[in-house]
Amino acid sequence: MPCARVHAPTPRNLVRLARVLVRGGLVAVPSETVYGLAADALNAAACKKIFRAKGRPAHDPLIVHVRSLASAAEVAVLSPAAKKLAAAFWPGPLTLVLPKRACVPQVVTAGLPSVAVRMPAHPVFRALLRRCGRPLAAPSANPFGYVSPTTATHVLAGLGARIAHILDGGPCKIGVESTILDLRDPARPALLRPGAVTRVQLEKTLGVRVRAPAKKAARLPSSSVLPPVSRSPACADAQLAPGLLARHYAPRTPLTLHRKFSVARAVTAPREAWLFFRRPTLKKSAARPKNIFWLTARGDAAEAGRNLFACLRALDAGGWHRLHAERAPARAALAPALNDRLARAAAKGG
Ligand code: AMP
Ligand code: MG
């Protein structure tokens, strides 16, 4: 039974919810990427509650959200490259993995000597950060492994029985999680998770090549991602990016990913749902088959991003025997992020 309260982002509610956070409680918060489940990043006991509420394994570190560059510098060591990227993309959907400062509890970083930091752009999240006066650790506000939430209603459906407070900031404007860049060695930046900030944009800003994410998704926390020197035996299982798990962001209904498919094919399998990237052309005279859906009417990838997780959730609740989804066309800037999430949603096992 849901017991969480959904709060409008009024100044009074922001004050109340900031108090909940400062006292070590949890609040689900809106961001421009997806909704997050926030706790005081410098309070280990509070952060442990995040793992419990989500059913998130302790080896999967959290992103720390900050309101300012000064606050980022309190939790992480900012190299000139990090400052350059912050100037170009913060506030915004870019997370930097950097050497951590001692004040960040081990539970937040899963024992790693690095911390993931981001300055969010959502005005409600920023207002809450200002009111709290401390950094907030926040992974996506969903049960671990399930489709990320992009509305307060999604959070209520997934975590309503496990948390007390949800701050409603409207539907997320981007709808896919932040780009994660490993910048522990500024000379060798590596993309860990594609997002709305693209690899090309990062390379232009840094003036060096950015290594692409590993082609093959890991089934287990990947030891190939972390250089051995940065791992202590205690954190041998720590994950560098959650999106590195082969199966993540996944609906319960089995999902198959295709390069392309046709309406003719979809109508041969009426008990399966077919999610086109772009609205397909239908014969004027024909009724729209009931098992056909799309992410964007005119092929706008940003619109597809906003709709992706809500579509997967709606289809998952639709009683379909199987879901089919089409890959986003490679030319779209958001395509690597969309196709990464779709591939992981379609992957079998974990
Ligand atoms: P999520 O909260 O699901 O959006 O995922 C955030 C991701 O950021 C984590 O799952 C990690 O993969 C990555 N991350 C967080 N902290 C660290 C860290 N200290 N070192 C490397 N990657 C991290
Ligand atoms: Mg997540």
Short mmCIF file of C-alpha atoms and ligand atoms in Angstrom, two decimals:
data_model
loop_
_atom_site.label_atom_id
_atom_site.label_comp_id
_atom_site.label_asym_id
_atom_site.label_seq_id
_atom_site.Cartn_x
_atom_site.Cartn_y
_atom_site.Cartn_z
CA MET A 1 0.00 0.00 0.00
CA PRO A 2 1.56 3.36 -0.97
CA CYS A 3 2.16 5.60 2.03
CA ALA A 4 4.44 8.21 0.48
CA ARG A 5 3.14 11.77 0.27
CA VAL A 6 3.57 13.64 -2.99
CA HIS A 7 4.47 17.28 -2.29
CA ALA A 8 4.11 20.25 -4.63
CA PRO A 9 7.34 22.28 -4.83
CA THR A 10 6.09 25.21 -2.74
CA PRO A 11 8.64 27.22 -0.72
CA ARG A 12 7.09 25.84 2.49
CA ASN A 13 7.40 22.24 1.31
CA LEU A 14 10.99 22.81 0.22
CA VAL A 15 11.84 24.00 3.73
CA ARG A 16 10.10 20.97 5.27
CA LEU A 17 11.73 18.47 2.94
CA ALA A 18 15.17 20.04 3.36
CA ARG A 19 14.68 19.48 7.07
CA VAL A 20 13.81 15.81 6.46
CA LEU A 21 17.07 15.43 4.49
CA VAL A 22 19.23 17.27 7.03
CA ARG A 23 17.85 14.95 9.73
CA GLY A 24 18.90 11.87 7.77
CA GLY A 25 15.65 11.06 5.92
CA LEU A 26 14.95 10.23 2.28
CA VAL A 27 13.15 12.38 -0.29
CA ALA A 28 12.47 11.49 -3.91
CA VAL A 29 13.37 14.51 -6.03
CA PRO A 30 12.81 15.64 -9.61
CA SER A 31 15.74 16.24 -11.92
CA GLU A 32 16.07 17.00 -15.63
CA THR A 33 17.23 13.40 -16.25
CA VAL A 34 15.09 11.06 -14.11
CA TYR A 35 13.65 11.25 -10.56
CA GLY A 36 16.23 10.55 -7.85
CA LEU A 37 16.01 9.16 -4.32
CA ALA A 38 18.01 11.64 -2.26
CA ALA A 39 19.80 11.54 1.10
CA ASP A 40 22.48 13.67 2.75
CA ALA A 41 25.61 12.53 0.91
CA LEU A 42 27.81 13.12 3.96
CA ASN A 43 25.62 11.02 6.29
CA ALA A 44 26.45 7.32 5.91
CA ALA A 45 23.40 6.11 7.84
CA ALA A 46 21.10 8.19 5.64
CA CYS A 47 22.72 6.88 2.46
CA LYS A 48 22.34 3.29 3.66
CA LYS A 49 18.58 3.90 3.66
CA ILE A 50 18.75 4.54 -0.10
CA PHE A 51 20.22 1.09 -0.72
CA ARG A 52 17.57 -0.52 1.50
CA ALA A 53 14.63 1.32 -0.09
CA LYS A 54 15.76 0.52 -3.64
CA GLY A 55 17.04 -2.99 -3.01
CA ARG A 56 20.26 -1.69 -4.55
CA PRO A 57 23.39 -3.81 -4.06
CA ALA A 58 26.01 -2.15 -1.87
CA HIS A 59 28.63 -2.44 -4.63
CA ASP A 60 26.76 0.06 -6.84
CA PRO A 61 27.97 3.57 -5.91
CA LEU A 62 25.76 6.67 -5.79
CA ILE A 63 26.00 9.95 -7.67
CA VAL A 64 26.53 12.98 -5.43
CA HIS A 65 24.56 16.07 -6.48
CA VAL A 66 25.92 19.52 -5.72
CA ARG A 67 24.61 23.07 -6.04
CA SER A 68 27.90 24.80 -6.86
CA LEU A 69 31.44 24.25 -8.02
CA ALA A 70 32.63 25.03 -4.48
CA SER A 71 30.42 22.24 -3.16
CA ALA A 72 31.81 19.87 -5.85
CA ALA A 73 35.32 20.75 -4.71
CA GLU A 74 34.40 19.76 -1.16
CA VAL A 75 33.58 16.19 -2.18
CA ALA A 76 35.95 15.66 -5.14
CA VAL A 77 39.36 16.74 -6.37
CA LEU A 78 38.67 18.92 -9.43
CA SER A 79 41.35 18.77 -12.12
CA PRO A 80 41.57 21.57 -14.74
CA ALA A 81 39.79 19.17 -17.14
CA ALA A 82 36.96 18.70 -14.64
CA LYS A 83 36.63 22.46 -14.25
CA LYS A 84 36.50 22.88 -18.02
CA LEU A 85 33.69 20.35 -18.31
CA ALA A 86 31.85 21.86 -15.36
CA ALA A 87 32.03 25.29 -16.99
CA ALA A 88 30.68 23.88 -20.24
CA PHE A 89 27.96 21.48 -19.04
CA TRP A 90 26.97 22.26 -15.43
CA PRO A 91 24.30 22.60 -14.35
CA GLY A 92 23.27 19.73 -16.61
CA PRO A 93 23.18 16.01 -17.38
CA LEU A 94 26.89 15.23 -17.01
CA THR A 95 28.34 13.19 -14.12
CA LEU A 96 32.09 13.22 -13.52
CA VAL A 97 33.91 10.39 -11.74
CA LEU A 98 36.77 12.04 -9.84
CA PRO A 99 39.12 11.29 -6.93
CA LYS A 100 37.09 11.62 -3.74
CA ARG A 101 37.65 13.68 -0.62
CA ALA A 102 37.74 12.04 2.81
CA CYS A 103 34.39 13.53 3.89
CA VAL A 104 32.46 11.28 1.47
CA PRO A 105 31.41 8.10 3.31
CA GLN A 106 32.51 4.72 1.94
CA VAL A 107 28.90 3.61 1.53
CA VAL A 108 28.34 6.34 -1.09
CA THR A 109 31.26 5.27 -3.26
CA ALA A 110 30.98 1.51 -2.54
CA GLY A 111 34.46 1.67 -1.07
CA LEU A 112 36.00 3.22 -4.21
CA PRO A 113 38.53 6.02 -3.93
CA SER A 114 36.51 7.94 -6.56
CA VAL A 115 33.22 9.82 -6.33
CA ALA A 116 30.66 10.57 -9.05
CA VAL A 117 29.53 14.21 -9.00
CA ARG A 118 26.90 16.16 -10.88
CA MET A 119 25.31 19.61 -10.67
CA PRO A 120 21.66 19.16 -11.70
CA ALA A 121 19.77 21.80 -13.70
CA HIS A 122 16.23 21.21 -12.45
CA PRO A 123 15.15 24.37 -10.59
CA VAL A 124 13.29 22.42 -7.87
CA PHE A 125 16.27 20.12 -7.19
CA ARG A 126 18.57 23.16 -7.12
CA ALA A 127 16.29 24.98 -4.69
CA LEU A 128 16.30 21.93 -2.42
CA LEU A 129 20.11 21.66 -2.59
CA ARG A 130 20.39 25.33 -1.60
CA ARG A 131 17.99 24.86 1.32
CA CYS A 132 19.85 21.75 2.56
CA GLY A 133 23.25 23.40 2.31
CA ARG A 134 24.91 20.03 1.71
CA PRO A 135 25.44 17.62 -1.18
CA LEU A 136 22.76 15.01 -1.85
CA ALA A 137 23.45 11.45 -2.96
CA ALA A 138 20.71 10.26 -5.31
CA PRO A 139 20.34 7.26 -7.59
CA SER A 140 17.21 6.83 -9.69
CA ALA A 141 14.08 6.58 -7.51
CA ASN A 142 12.98 3.09 -8.54
CA PRO A 143 13.39 -0.47 -7.30
CA PHE A 144 16.85 -1.58 -8.45
CA GLY A 145 16.99 -2.79 -12.05
CA TYR A 146 13.51 -1.62 -13.07
CA VAL A 147 12.68 1.12 -15.57
CA SER A 148 13.72 4.57 -14.24
CA PRO A 149 10.98 7.00 -13.12
CA THR A 150 10.31 10.19 -15.07
CA THR A 151 7.24 11.38 -13.12
CA ALA A 152 6.27 11.54 -9.44
CA THR A 153 3.56 8.97 -10.21
CA HIS A 154 6.23 6.50 -11.41
CA VAL A 155 8.08 6.97 -8.10
CA LEU A 156 4.88 6.43 -6.14
CA ALA A 157 4.16 3.22 -8.06
CA GLY A 158 7.62 1.78 -7.42
CA LEU A 159 8.68 3.08 -4.02
CA GLY A 160 5.45 4.46 -2.53
CA ALA A 161 5.37 1.76 0.13
CA ARG A 162 9.02 2.21 1.09
CA ILE A 163 9.54 5.96 1.36
CA ALA A 164 7.62 8.83 2.96
CA HIS A 165 8.24 11.84 0.69
CA ILE A 166 8.13 12.54 -3.04
CA LEU A 167 8.75 16.05 -4.34
CA ASP A 168 6.82 16.58 -7.58
CA GLY A 169 8.66 18.72 -10.13
CA GLY A 170 6.68 17.60 -13.18
CA PRO A 171 7.80 15.22 -15.92
CA CYS A 172 11.57 15.05 -16.54
CA LYS A 173 12.70 17.19 -19.49
CA ILE A 174 15.42 14.81 -20.72
CA GLY A 175 14.09 11.48 -19.48
CA VAL A 176 17.31 9.41 -19.64
CA GLU A 177 20.03 9.27 -17.00
CA SER A 178 23.08 11.52 -17.07
CA THR A 179 26.17 10.91 -19.17
CA ILE A 180 28.88 9.45 -16.88
CA LEU A 181 32.49 10.31 -17.67
CA ASP A 182 35.40 8.66 -15.86
CA LEU A 183 37.84 11.52 -15.36
CA ARG A 184 40.05 9.99 -12.68
CA ASP A 185 42.91 10.29 -15.16
CA PRO A 186 42.25 13.56 -17.04
CA ALA A 187 44.58 12.46 -19.84
CA ARG A 188 42.47 9.36 -20.51
CA PRO A 189 38.79 10.21 -20.10
CA ALA A 190 36.38 7.32 -20.63
CA LEU A 191 32.66 7.36 -21.22
CA LEU A 192 30.94 4.98 -18.80
CA ARG A 193 27.31 5.70 -19.63
CA PRO A 194 25.99 7.63 -22.67
CA GLY A 195 23.48 10.41 -21.96
CA ALA A 196 22.30 13.75 -23.31
CA VAL A 197 25.83 15.22 -23.24
CA THR A 198 27.48 13.43 -26.15
CA ARG A 199 30.96 11.98 -26.58
CA VAL A 200 31.61 14.46 -29.41
CA GLN A 201 30.69 17.40 -27.17
CA LEU A 202 33.03 16.09 -24.45
CA GLU A 203 35.89 15.62 -26.91
CA LYS A 204 35.43 19.13 -28.30
CA THR A 205 35.57 20.63 -24.83
CA LEU A 206 38.51 18.56 -23.58
CA GLY A 207 40.51 18.49 -26.81
CA VAL A 208 41.36 14.81 -26.26
CA ARG A 209 39.81 11.55 -27.35
CA VAL A 210 37.18 10.12 -25.03
CA ARG A 211 37.17 6.33 -24.87
CA ALA A 212 33.83 4.78 -25.74
CA PRO A 213 31.88 2.59 -23.31
CA ALA A 214 32.73 -1.13 -23.46
CA LYS A 215 30.89 -2.64 -26.46
CA LYS A 216 29.79 -5.72 -24.60
CA ALA A 217 27.73 -5.08 -21.49
CA ALA A 218 28.99 -6.73 -18.34
CA ARG A 219 26.96 -9.50 -16.73
CA LEU A 220 28.62 -8.88 -13.40
CA PRO A 221 30.33 -5.85 -11.94
CA SER A 222 33.14 -5.50 -14.40
CA SER A 223 36.71 -5.84 -13.32
CA SER A 224 37.85 -4.69 -16.75
CA VAL A 225 36.56 -1.19 -16.10
CA LEU A 226 38.48 -0.36 -12.99
CA PRO A 227 42.24 -0.27 -13.20
CA PRO A 228 43.50 -2.73 -10.56
CA VAL A 229 45.42 -0.02 -8.74
CA SER A 230 42.27 1.83 -7.73
CA ARG A 231 40.61 -1.17 -6.10
CA SER A 232 41.04 -2.34 -2.59
CA PRO A 233 40.08 -5.95 -1.85
CA ALA A 234 37.15 -4.59 0.15
CA CYS A 235 35.64 -3.02 -2.94
CA ALA A 236 36.54 -5.70 -5.45
CA ASP A 237 32.88 -5.84 -6.43
CA ALA A 238 32.26 -2.12 -6.72
CA GLN A 239 30.71 -1.10 -10.00
CA LEU A 240 32.04 1.79 -11.95
CA ALA A 241 28.74 2.54 -13.64
CA PRO A 242 25.44 0.82 -12.93
CA GLY A 243 24.50 1.00 -16.52
CA LEU A 244 27.38 -1.44 -17.01
CA LEU A 245 25.18 -4.27 -15.84
CA ALA A 246 23.96 -6.16 -18.88
CA ARG A 247 20.38 -6.04 -17.66
CA HIS A 248 19.11 -2.76 -16.23
CA TYR A 249 16.30 -0.31 -16.87
CA ALA A 250 14.23 -3.40 -17.65
CA PRO A 251 10.49 -4.05 -17.86
CA ARG A 252 9.21 -7.41 -16.58
CA THR A 253 7.71 -8.33 -19.95
CA PRO A 254 10.40 -9.79 -22.24
CA LEU A 255 11.64 -7.21 -24.71
CA THR A 256 13.30 -7.76 -28.09
CA LEU A 257 15.31 -5.00 -29.73
CA HIS A 258 15.26 -4.68 -33.54
CA ARG A 259 17.05 -2.44 -35.99
CA LYS A 260 13.74 -1.84 -37.77
CA PHE A 261 10.34 -3.45 -38.25
CA SER A 262 7.15 -2.83 -40.21
CA VAL A 263 3.46 -2.46 -39.47
CA ALA A 264 2.87 -5.55 -41.64
CA ARG A 265 5.05 -7.57 -39.29
CA ALA A 266 3.41 -6.17 -36.15
CA VAL A 267 -0.08 -7.16 -37.26
CA THR A 268 1.01 -10.78 -37.55
CA ALA A 269 1.64 -10.82 -33.76
CA PRO A 270 -1.35 -9.01 -32.22
CA ARG A 271 -0.64 -10.14 -28.62
CA GLU A 272 2.80 -8.56 -28.74
CA ALA A 273 3.40 -4.78 -28.53
CA TRP A 274 5.55 -3.04 -31.17
CA LEU A 275 7.23 0.20 -30.16
CA PHE A 276 8.36 2.12 -33.25
CA PHE A 277 10.93 4.86 -32.86
CA ARG A 278 8.95 7.15 -35.13
CA ARG A 279 5.23 7.00 -35.93
CA PRO A 280 4.87 4.63 -38.88
CA THR A 281 2.88 5.57 -41.96
CA LEU A 282 -0.48 3.85 -41.92
CA LYS A 283 -2.87 3.45 -44.84
CA LYS A 284 -5.48 6.23 -44.68
CA SER A 285 -8.35 3.74 -44.76
CA ALA A 286 -6.87 1.34 -42.16
CA ALA A 287 -7.60 1.56 -38.44
CA ARG A 288 -4.48 1.86 -36.26
CA PRO A 289 -3.56 -1.62 -35.04
CA LYS A 290 -3.94 -1.68 -31.25
CA ASN A 291 -0.49 -3.19 -30.69
CA ILE A 292 1.45 -0.35 -32.34
CA PHE A 293 3.13 2.46 -30.40
CA TRP A 294 5.87 5.02 -31.04
CA LEU A 295 8.30 7.20 -29.13
CA THR A 296 8.07 10.28 -31.33
CA ALA A 297 5.63 11.49 -33.98
CA ARG A 298 8.18 13.17 -36.26
CA GLY A 299 11.49 11.50 -35.41
CA ASP A 300 12.60 13.97 -32.72
CA ALA A 301 15.09 12.07 -30.52
CA ALA A 302 14.69 14.48 -27.58
CA GLU A 303 10.96 13.75 -27.57
CA ALA A 304 11.75 10.03 -27.76
CA GLY A 305 14.01 10.44 -24.71
CA ARG A 306 11.24 12.13 -22.72
CA ASN A 307 8.83 9.32 -23.62
CA LEU A 308 11.06 6.24 -23.45
CA PHE A 309 10.68 5.15 -19.83
CA ALA A 310 7.00 6.14 -19.56
CA CYS A 311 6.31 4.07 -22.71
CA LEU A 312 8.18 1.04 -21.37
CA ARG A 313 6.24 1.27 -18.11
CA ALA A 314 2.87 1.61 -19.84
CA LEU A 315 3.63 -1.32 -22.15
CA ASP A 316 4.85 -3.41 -19.21
CA ALA A 317 1.46 -2.88 -17.54
CA GLY A 318 -0.43 -3.70 -20.73
CA GLY A 319 -0.54 -7.49 -20.42
CA TRP A 320 1.41 -8.03 -23.66
CA HIS A 321 3.14 -11.38 -24.23
CA ARG A 322 6.28 -9.70 -25.51
CA LEU A 323 7.49 -6.19 -26.29
CA HIS A 324 9.42 -5.23 -29.42
CA ALA A 325 11.32 -1.97 -29.76
CA GLU A 326 13.13 -0.31 -32.64
CA ARG A 327 16.59 1.17 -32.24
CA ALA A 328 16.92 4.95 -32.53
CA PRO A 329 18.54 6.04 -35.82
CA ALA A 330 22.27 6.56 -35.31
CA ARG A 331 22.29 10.16 -36.60
CA ALA A 332 20.37 11.48 -33.58
CA ALA A 333 22.56 12.98 -30.84
CA LEU A 334 20.63 11.10 -28.16
CA ALA A 335 20.75 7.78 -30.09
CA PRO A 336 23.69 6.23 -28.15
CA ALA A 337 21.86 6.88 -24.86
CA LEU A 338 18.49 5.62 -26.11
CA ASN A 339 19.98 2.51 -27.70
CA ASP A 340 22.09 1.79 -24.62
CA ARG A 341 18.96 1.84 -22.40
CA LEU A 342 16.96 -0.24 -24.88
CA ALA A 343 19.75 -2.80 -25.20
CA ARG A 344 19.99 -3.19 -21.44
CA ALA A 345 16.20 -3.39 -21.11
CA ALA A 346 16.28 -6.20 -23.70
CA ALA A 347 19.24 -8.08 -22.18
CA LYS A 348 18.58 -11.40 -20.52
CA GLY A 349 19.71 -12.19 -17.00
CA GLY A 350 21.93 -9.93 -14.95
P1 AMP B 1 22.25 5.77 -11.00
O1 AMP B 1 22.23 6.29 -9.65
O2 AMP B 1 21.48 4.51 -11.16
O3 AMP B 1 21.97 6.79 -12.05
O4 AMP B 1 23.77 5.38 -11.19
C1 AMP B 1 24.83 6.20 -10.82
C2 AMP B 1 26.08 5.56 -11.27
O5 AMP B 1 27.22 6.41 -11.21
C3 AMP B 1 26.49 4.42 -10.40
O6 AMP B 1 25.76 3.26 -10.60
C4 AMP B 1 27.93 4.22 -10.80
O7 AMP B 1 28.05 3.38 -11.85
C5 AMP B 1 28.39 5.61 -11.12
N1 AMP B 1 29.20 5.96 -9.99
C6 AMP B 1 28.77 6.43 -8.84
N2 AMP B 1 29.77 6.62 -7.99
C7 AMP B 1 30.90 6.22 -8.60
C8 AMP B 1 32.25 6.15 -8.21
N3 AMP B 1 32.66 6.50 -7.01
N4 AMP B 1 33.16 5.70 -9.08
C9 AMP B 1 32.73 5.32 -10.27
N5 AMP B 1 31.45 5.36 -10.71
C10 AMP B 1 30.54 5.79 -9.88
MG MG B 2 19.31 3.69 -11.74
#
